[in-house]
PDB file of C-alpha atoms in Angstrom:
ATOM      1  CA  SER A 117      -0.012  -0.141   0.030  1.00 52.00           C
ATOM      2  CA  ASP A 118       1.099   3.411  -0.815  1.00 52.00           C
ATOM      3  CA  PHE A 119       0.434   6.557   2.128  1.00 57.00           C
ATOM      4  CA  SER A 120       0.490   9.715   1.827  1.00 56.00           C
ATOM      5  CA  ILE A 121       1.189  12.973   4.161  1.00 57.00           C
ATOM      6  CA  THR A 122      -0.653  15.386   3.815  1.00 57.00           C
ATOM      7  CA  SER A 123      -1.279  19.127   5.020  1.00 53.00           C
ATOM      8  CA  MET A 124      -3.585  21.411   5.672  1.00 46.00           C
ATOM      9  CA  ASP A 125      -4.531  25.332   6.845  1.00 53.00           C
ATOM     10  CA  VAL A 126      -6.383  24.752  10.118  1.00 47.00           C
ATOM     11  CA  LEU A 127      -8.403  27.610   9.427  1.00 52.00           C
ATOM     12  CA  GLY A 128      -9.444  25.639   6.065  1.00 57.00           C
ATOM     13  CA  GLY A 129      -9.112  24.566   2.563  1.00 58.00           C
ATOM     14  CA  GLN A 130      -7.124  22.356   0.255  1.00 57.00           C
ATOM     15  CA  LEU A 131      -5.066  19.025   1.488  1.00 53.00           C
ATOM     16  CA  LYS A 132      -1.886  19.343   0.261  1.00 59.00           C
ATOM     17  CA  GLN A 133       0.647  15.954  -0.380  1.00 59.00           C
ATOM     18  CA  ILE A 134       4.114  16.744   1.701  1.00 56.00           C
ATOM     19  CA  ALA A 135       5.423  13.047   1.147  1.00 58.00           C
ATOM     20  CA  LYS A 136       4.293   9.795  -0.324  1.00 61.00           C
ATOM     21  CA  ILE A 137       5.480   6.455   1.398  1.00 60.00           C
ATOM     22  CA  GLU A 138       5.464   3.574  -1.156  1.00 58.00           C
ATOM     23  CA  ASN A 139       5.052  -0.112  -0.831  1.00 52.00           C
ATOM     24  CA  GLN A 140       4.480  -0.286   3.128  1.00 53.00           C
ATOM     25  CA  LYS A 141       1.925  -2.970   4.562  1.00 50.00           C
ATOM     26  CA  SER A 142       0.941  -0.519   7.845  1.00 47.00           C
ATOM     27  CA  LEU A 143       2.375   2.748   9.221  1.00 51.00           C
ATOM     28  CA  SER A 144       2.188   3.419  12.676  1.00 54.00           C
ATOM     29  CA  ILE A 145       3.549   7.186  13.948  1.00 60.00           C
ATOM     30  CA  THR A 146       4.377   8.918  16.531  1.00 70.00           C
ATOM     31  CA  CYS A 147       4.849  12.652  15.743  1.00 70.00           C
ATOM     32  CA  SER A 148       6.469  15.721  17.070  1.00 76.00           C
ATOM     33  CA  GLN A 149       7.979  19.611  16.033  1.00 73.00           C
ATOM     34  CA  ASP A 150      10.908  21.977  16.616  1.00 79.00           C
ATOM     35  CA  ASN A 151      11.371  25.525  16.620  1.00 77.00           C
ATOM     36  CA  SER A 152      12.188  25.266  12.666  1.00 79.00           C
ATOM     37  CA  LYS A 153       9.002  24.347  12.111  1.00 80.00           C
ATOM     38  CA  ASN A 154      10.404  20.760  11.238  1.00 85.00           C
ATOM     39  CA  ILE A 155       7.840  17.586  11.584  1.00 86.00           C
ATOM     40  CA  PHE A 156       9.223  14.792  12.592  1.00 89.00           C
ATOM     41  CA  LEU A 157       7.245  11.398  11.949  1.00 88.00           C
ATOM     42  CA  GLY A 158       8.489   8.279  14.069  1.00 89.00           C
ATOM     43  CA  THR A 159       7.542   5.240  11.906  1.00 87.00           C
ATOM     44  CA  GLU A 160       7.373   1.766  13.410  1.00 84.00           C
ATOM     45  CA  ASN A 161       9.193  -0.094  10.459  1.00 85.00           C
ATOM     46  CA  MET A 162      10.578   2.741   8.626  1.00 86.00           C
ATOM     47  CA  GLY A 163      12.579   4.672  11.233  1.00 92.00           C
ATOM     48  CA  LEU A 164      12.742   8.355  11.518  1.00 93.00           C
ATOM     49  CA  ILE A 165      10.704  10.879   8.900  1.00 89.00           C
ATOM     50  CA  MET A 166      11.733  14.638   9.066  1.00 90.00           C
ATOM     51  CA  ILE A 167       9.186  16.994   6.560  1.00 85.00           C
ATOM     52  CA  GLY A 168      10.939  20.624   5.925  1.00 82.00           C
ATOM     53  CA  PRO A 169      10.727  23.807   3.978  1.00 78.00           C
ATOM     54  CA  ASP A 170      12.692  21.270   1.737  1.00 77.00           C
ATOM     55  CA  GLY A 171      11.061  18.553   1.216  1.00 79.00           C
ATOM     56  CA  CYS A 172      10.952  14.920   2.828  1.00 83.00           C
ATOM     57  CA  GLU A 173      14.454  12.887   4.424  1.00 89.00           C
ATOM     58  CA  ILE A 174      13.574   9.651   6.044  1.00 90.00           C
ATOM     59  CA  PHE A 175      16.450   8.352   8.076  1.00 94.00           C
ATOM     60  CA  ASP A 176      16.725   4.304   8.870  1.00 93.00           C
ATOM     61  CA  GLU A 177      19.014   2.506  10.220  1.00 95.00           C
ATOM     62  CA  SER A 178      21.124   2.570   6.983  1.00 95.00           C
ATOM     63  CA  LYS A 179      21.490   6.720   7.940  1.00 95.00           C
ATOM     64  CA  GLY A 180      22.017   5.963  11.699  1.00 96.00           C
ATOM     65  CA  CYS A 181      18.875   5.954  13.806  1.00 96.00           C
ATOM     66  CA  PRO A 182      19.169   3.107  16.493  1.00 96.00           C
ATOM     67  CA  SER A 183      16.377   1.037  14.786  1.00 94.00           C
ATOM     68  CA  ASN A 184      13.793   1.737  12.376  1.00 92.00           C
ATOM     69  CA  ASN A 185      11.061   0.957  15.033  1.00 92.00           C
ATOM     70  CA  ILE A 186      10.100   4.182  17.080  1.00 93.00           C
ATOM     71  CA  LEU A 187       8.102   3.713  20.357  1.00 92.00           C
ATOM     72  CA  SER A 188       8.133   7.545  21.248  1.00 92.00           C
ATOM     73  CA  MET A 189       9.844  10.782  21.044  1.00 91.00           C
ATOM     74  CA  THR A 190       9.355  14.497  21.983  1.00 92.00           C
ATOM     75  CA  TYR A 191      11.369  17.226  20.947  1.00 92.00           C
ATOM     76  CA  PHE A 192      13.587  19.630  23.397  1.00 92.00           C
ATOM     77  CA  ASP A 193      16.222  22.104  23.456  1.00 92.00           C
ATOM     78  CA  ASP A 194      17.201  21.787  19.438  1.00 91.00           C
ATOM     79  CA  ASN A 195      16.916  17.792  19.748  1.00 94.00           C
ATOM     80  CA  LEU A 196      14.658  15.372  19.074  1.00 94.00           C
ATOM     81  CA  TYR A 197      14.477  12.373  22.092  1.00 96.00           C
ATOM     82  CA  LEU A 198      13.932   8.971  20.671  1.00 96.00           C
ATOM     83  CA  GLY A 199      12.711   5.956  22.798  1.00 94.00           C
ATOM     84  CA  PHE A 200      13.133   2.238  21.175  1.00 94.00           C
ATOM     85  CA  SER A 201      13.155  -1.264  22.236  1.00 91.00           C
ATOM     86  CA  GLY A 202      15.977  -1.286  24.480  1.00 91.00           C
ATOM     87  CA  CYS A 203      17.545   1.976  23.370  1.00 94.00           C
ATOM     88  CA  LEU A 204      17.138   5.925  24.547  1.00 96.00           C
ATOM     89  CA  ALA A 205      18.708   8.637  21.977  1.00 97.00           C
ATOM     90  CA  LYS A 206      18.634  12.025  20.352  1.00 97.00           C
ATOM     91  CA  PHE A 207      18.606  13.058  16.915  1.00 96.00           C
ATOM     92  CA  ASP A 208      20.534  16.861  16.232  1.00 95.00           C
ATOM     93  CA  PRO A 209      18.304  18.164  13.320  1.00 92.00           C
ATOM     94  CA  LYS A 210      20.904  20.654  12.043  1.00 92.00           C
ATOM     95  CA  THR A 211      23.662  18.318  11.980  1.00 95.00           C
ATOM     96  CA  LYS A 212      21.276  15.554  11.162  1.00 95.00           C
ATOM     97  CA  THR A 213      22.871  12.856  13.924  1.00 97.00           C
ATOM     98  CA  PHE A 214      22.319  10.428  16.100  1.00 97.00           C
ATOM     99  CA  ASP A 215      23.786   9.415  19.272  1.00 97.00           C
ATOM    100  CA  ILE A 216      23.021   6.835  21.746  1.00 96.00           C
ATOM    101  CA  ILE A 217      22.546   7.893  25.389  1.00 96.00           C
ATOM    102  CA  SER A 218      21.568   4.272  26.472  1.00 95.00           C
ATOM    103  CA  SER A 219      21.391   0.987  25.412  1.00 94.00           C
ATOM    104  CA  TYR A 220      20.751  -2.313  26.558  1.00 92.00           C
ATOM    105  CA  LYS A 221      23.415  -3.687  24.302  1.00 92.00           C
ATOM    106  CA  ALA A 222      26.173  -1.608  25.420  1.00 91.00           C
ATOM    107  CA  VAL A 223      29.201  -3.238  26.546  1.00 89.00           C
ATOM    108  CA  GLN A 224      30.621  -1.162  28.865  1.00 89.00           C
ATOM    109  CA  ALA A 225      27.709   0.820  30.843  1.00 90.00           C
ATOM    110  CA  ASN A 226      27.975   3.963  31.256  1.00 90.00           C
ATOM    111  CA  ASN A 227      24.475   4.447  33.246  1.00 91.00           C
ATOM    112  CA  SER A 228      21.726   2.164  34.815  1.00 88.00           C
ATOM    113  CA  LEU A 229      20.335   1.351  31.327  1.00 91.00           C
ATOM    114  CA  ASP A 230      23.256   0.499  29.321  1.00 92.00           C
ATOM    115  CA  GLY A 231      23.722  -3.424  29.078  1.00 89.00           C
ATOM    116  CA  GLY A 232      21.608  -5.948  30.867  1.00 83.00           C
ATOM    117  CA  GLU A 233      17.893  -6.580  30.356  1.00 83.00           C
ATOM    118  CA  PHE A 234      15.908  -5.624  27.386  1.00 86.00           C
ATOM    119  CA  TYR A 235      13.532  -2.550  27.939  1.00 89.00           C
ATOM    120  CA  ARG A 236      10.516  -0.428  25.972  1.00 90.00           C
ATOM    121  CA  ILE A 237      10.404   3.469  25.926  1.00 91.00           C
ATOM    122  CA  ILE A 238       6.714   3.230  25.274  1.00 87.00           C
ATOM    123  CA  SER A 239       5.997   7.401  26.114  1.00 86.00           C
ATOM    124  CA  MET A 240       8.311  10.457  26.628  1.00 88.00           C
ATOM    125  CA  ILE A 241       7.185  14.115  27.027  1.00 87.00           C
ATOM    126  CA  SER A 242       9.892  17.168  27.804  1.00 90.00           C
ATOM    127  CA  ASP A 243      10.096  19.255  31.367  1.00 89.00           C
ATOM    128  CA  PRO A 244      12.185  22.928  29.720  1.00 89.00           C
ATOM    129  CA  LYS A 245      11.614  23.724  33.615  1.00 87.00           C
ATOM    130  CA  TYR A 246      14.248  21.067  34.957  1.00 88.00           C
ATOM    131  CA  ASP A 247      16.069  20.644  31.803  1.00 92.00           C
ATOM    132  CA  SER A 248      14.781  16.919  31.900  1.00 92.00           C
ATOM    133  CA  ILE A 249      13.318  14.249  29.794  1.00 93.00           C
ATOM    134  CA  TRP A 250      10.576  11.983  31.391  1.00 90.00           C
ATOM    135  CA  PHE A 251       9.912   8.669  29.603  1.00 90.00           C
ATOM    136  CA  THR A 252       7.844   5.083  30.679  1.00 87.00           C
ATOM    137  CA  ILE A 253       9.673   2.133  30.539  1.00 88.00           C
ATOM    138  CA  SER A 254       7.672  -1.359  30.057  1.00 81.00           C
ATOM    139  CA  SER A 255       8.962  -5.148  29.653  1.00 67.00           C
ATOM    140  CA  GLY A 256      12.144  -6.561  31.183  1.00 62.00           C
ATOM    141  CA  ASN A 257      13.429  -7.041  34.811  1.00 61.00           C
ATOM    142  CA  ARG A 258      15.227  -3.368  34.962  1.00 64.00           C
ATOM    143  CA  HIS A 259      12.571  -1.119  36.437  1.00 72.00           C
ATOM    144  CA  PRO A 260       9.448  -1.036  34.365  1.00 80.00           C
ATOM    145  CA  GLY A 261       7.997   1.795  35.345  1.00 83.00           C
ATOM    146  CA  ILE A 262       8.829   6.534  35.327  1.00 85.00           C
ATOM    147  CA  TRP A 263      12.488   7.188  34.472  1.00 89.00           C
ATOM    148  CA  LYS A 264      13.900  10.687  34.138  1.00 92.00           C
ATOM    149  CA  TYR A 265      16.678  11.773  32.229  1.00 95.00           C
ATOM    150  CA  ASN A 266      18.839  15.208  32.716  1.00 95.00           C
ATOM    151  CA  THR A 267      19.721  16.534  29.967  1.00 95.00           C
ATOM    152  CA  ASN A 268      21.870  19.142  31.757  1.00 94.00           C
ATOM    153  CA  ASN A 269      24.069  16.274  33.261  1.00 93.00           C
ATOM    154  CA  ASP A 270      23.377  13.568  31.152  1.00 93.00           C
ATOM    155  CA  THR A 271      22.266  11.177  34.037  1.00 93.00           C
ATOM    156  CA  LEU A 272      19.369   8.678  34.364  1.00 93.00           C
ATOM    157  CA  ASN A 273      17.480   7.464  37.088  1.00 91.00           C
ATOM    158  CA  PHE A 274      14.520   5.853  38.160  1.00 89.00           C
ATOM    159  CA  VAL A 275      11.604   7.627  39.662  1.00 86.00           C
ATOM    160  CA  CYS A 276       8.480   5.161  40.406  1.00 81.00           C
ATOM    161  CA  GLU A 277       7.118   2.146  39.502  1.00 77.00           C
ATOM    162  CA  SER A 278       4.385   2.267  36.893  1.00 70.00           C
ATOM    163  CA  ASP A 279       4.437  -1.467  34.286  1.00 56.00           C
ATOM    164  CA  SER A 280       1.138  -0.249  32.713  1.00 57.00           C
ATOM    165  CA  THR A 281       1.444   3.284  31.746  1.00 57.00           C
ATOM    166  CA  LYS A 282       0.617   3.944  28.536  1.00 60.00           C
ATOM    167  CA  ARG A 283       1.334   8.054  28.048  1.00 67.00           C
ATOM    168  CA  LEU A 284       2.404  10.578  30.649  1.00 73.00           C
ATOM    169  CA  ILE A 285       0.891  14.216  30.291  1.00 71.00           C
ATOM    170  CA  PHE A 286       1.470  17.887  32.033  1.00 68.00           C
ATOM    171  CA  ASN A 287      -1.640  18.896  34.065  1.00 62.00           C
ATOM    172  CA  ASN A 288      -2.310  22.964  34.922  1.00 57.00           C
ATOM    173  CA  ASP A 289       0.010  22.857  38.122  1.00 64.00           C
ATOM    174  CA  ASP A 290       3.144  21.314  36.231  1.00 73.00           C
ATOM    175  CA  ASN A 291       2.489  17.723  37.416  1.00 75.00           C
ATOM    176  CA  ILE A 292       2.848  14.325  35.575  1.00 73.00           C
ATOM    177  CA  LEU A 293      -0.417  12.738  35.222  1.00 69.00           C
ATOM    178  CA  PHE A 294      -0.218   8.587  34.949  1.00 64.00           C
ATOM    179  CA  VAL A 295      -1.693   5.544  35.075  1.00 58.00           C
ATOM    180  CA  TYR A 296      -0.340   2.683  37.467  1.00 56.00           C
ATOM    181  CA  GLY A 297      -3.811   1.161  38.886  1.00 55.00           C
ATOM    182  CA  SER A 298      -5.551   3.896  39.243  1.00 62.00           C
ATOM    183  CA  LEU A 299      -4.527   7.323  38.136  1.00 70.00           C
ATOM    184  CA  ARG A 300      -1.880   9.044  39.495  1.00 74.00           C
ATOM    185  CA  ILE A 301      -0.342  12.261  40.024  1.00 76.00           C
ATOM    186  CA  LEU A 302       3.635  13.100  39.858  1.00 80.00           C
ATOM    187  CA  ASN A 303       5.647  15.926  41.343  1.00 81.00           C
ATOM    188  CA  PRO A 304       8.592  16.736  39.121  1.00 82.00           C
ATOM    189  CA  LYS A 305      10.707  18.492  41.612  1.00 82.00           C
ATOM    190  CA  SER A 306       9.806  15.604  44.462  1.00 83.00           C
ATOM    191  CA  ASN A 307       9.702  12.843  42.063  1.00 79.00           C
ATOM    192  CA  ASP A 308       6.745  12.029  44.733  1.00 81.00           C
ATOM    193  CA  SER A 309       3.699  10.510  43.032  1.00 76.00           C
ATOM    194  CA  THR A 310       0.436  10.374  44.871  1.00 75.00           C
ATOM    195  CA  TYR A 311      -2.864   8.608  44.201  1.00 68.00           C
ATOM    196  CA  LEU A 312      -5.776  11.213  43.071  1.00 67.00           C
ATOM    197  CA  LYS A 313      -8.517  10.398  45.186  1.00 55.00           C
ATOM    198  CA  SER A 314     -11.569  11.643  42.654  1.00 49.00           C
ATOM    199  CA  TYR A 315     -11.188  11.836  39.517  1.00 47.00           C
ATOM    200  CA  SER A 316     -13.358  10.943  36.101  1.00 47.00           C
ATOM    201  CA  LYS A 317     -13.000   7.773  34.643  1.00 49.00           C
ATOM    202  CA  ASP A 318     -13.034   9.366  31.409  1.00 45.00           C
ATOM    203  CA  VAL A 319      -9.503  10.980  32.394  1.00 48.00           C
ATOM    204  CA  GLU A 320      -8.279   7.254  33.038  1.00 46.00           C
ATOM    205  CA  SER A 321      -9.023   6.005  29.697  1.00 48.00           C
ATOM    206  CA  CYS A 322      -7.445   8.715  27.589  1.00 47.00           C
ATOM    207  CA  LEU A 323      -4.042   7.876  28.930  1.00 48.00           C
TER     208      LEU A 323
END
């Protein structure tokens, strides 16, 4: 099957084809955008697609992408952070290069996610207030739950258990909402998490 990537003005108008992807059985994507209005599509079998003013470019394993299967991503401080099966990496849109932050395949461990057990990074959000990337790990024995990557000092820390969280979102108080058995709230400053006593089940179903 062929897939078209299109755009349309939010105020209305005709659809405009940006790119065409050919001969793909399926296409599952996650999206992000940088300050230069480049749009990034993370796919399950094609790697990273960058759409900019000059057109569309695909970065797969042959062009340095750690894996063609991207599970999550977020943009922060001129870099795109990417979550894979067994790997956390970042992409510089200016130099078009990838840097691996952690990998279960690492021979020498430089952080707590290097080497050892397999894991999957299934959700991710950026936190400019604390210069951090928050992400969720599932699978394996490597502390499934919420982790924090500090972009200033290049450190990774396990924060709290949450083996079923598929999505992290900020609420109006700059806290993080997630589901672990029930809806919980995480304070990014203290790293403490608590259950919310009252909330709509509709909120939980969206996470």
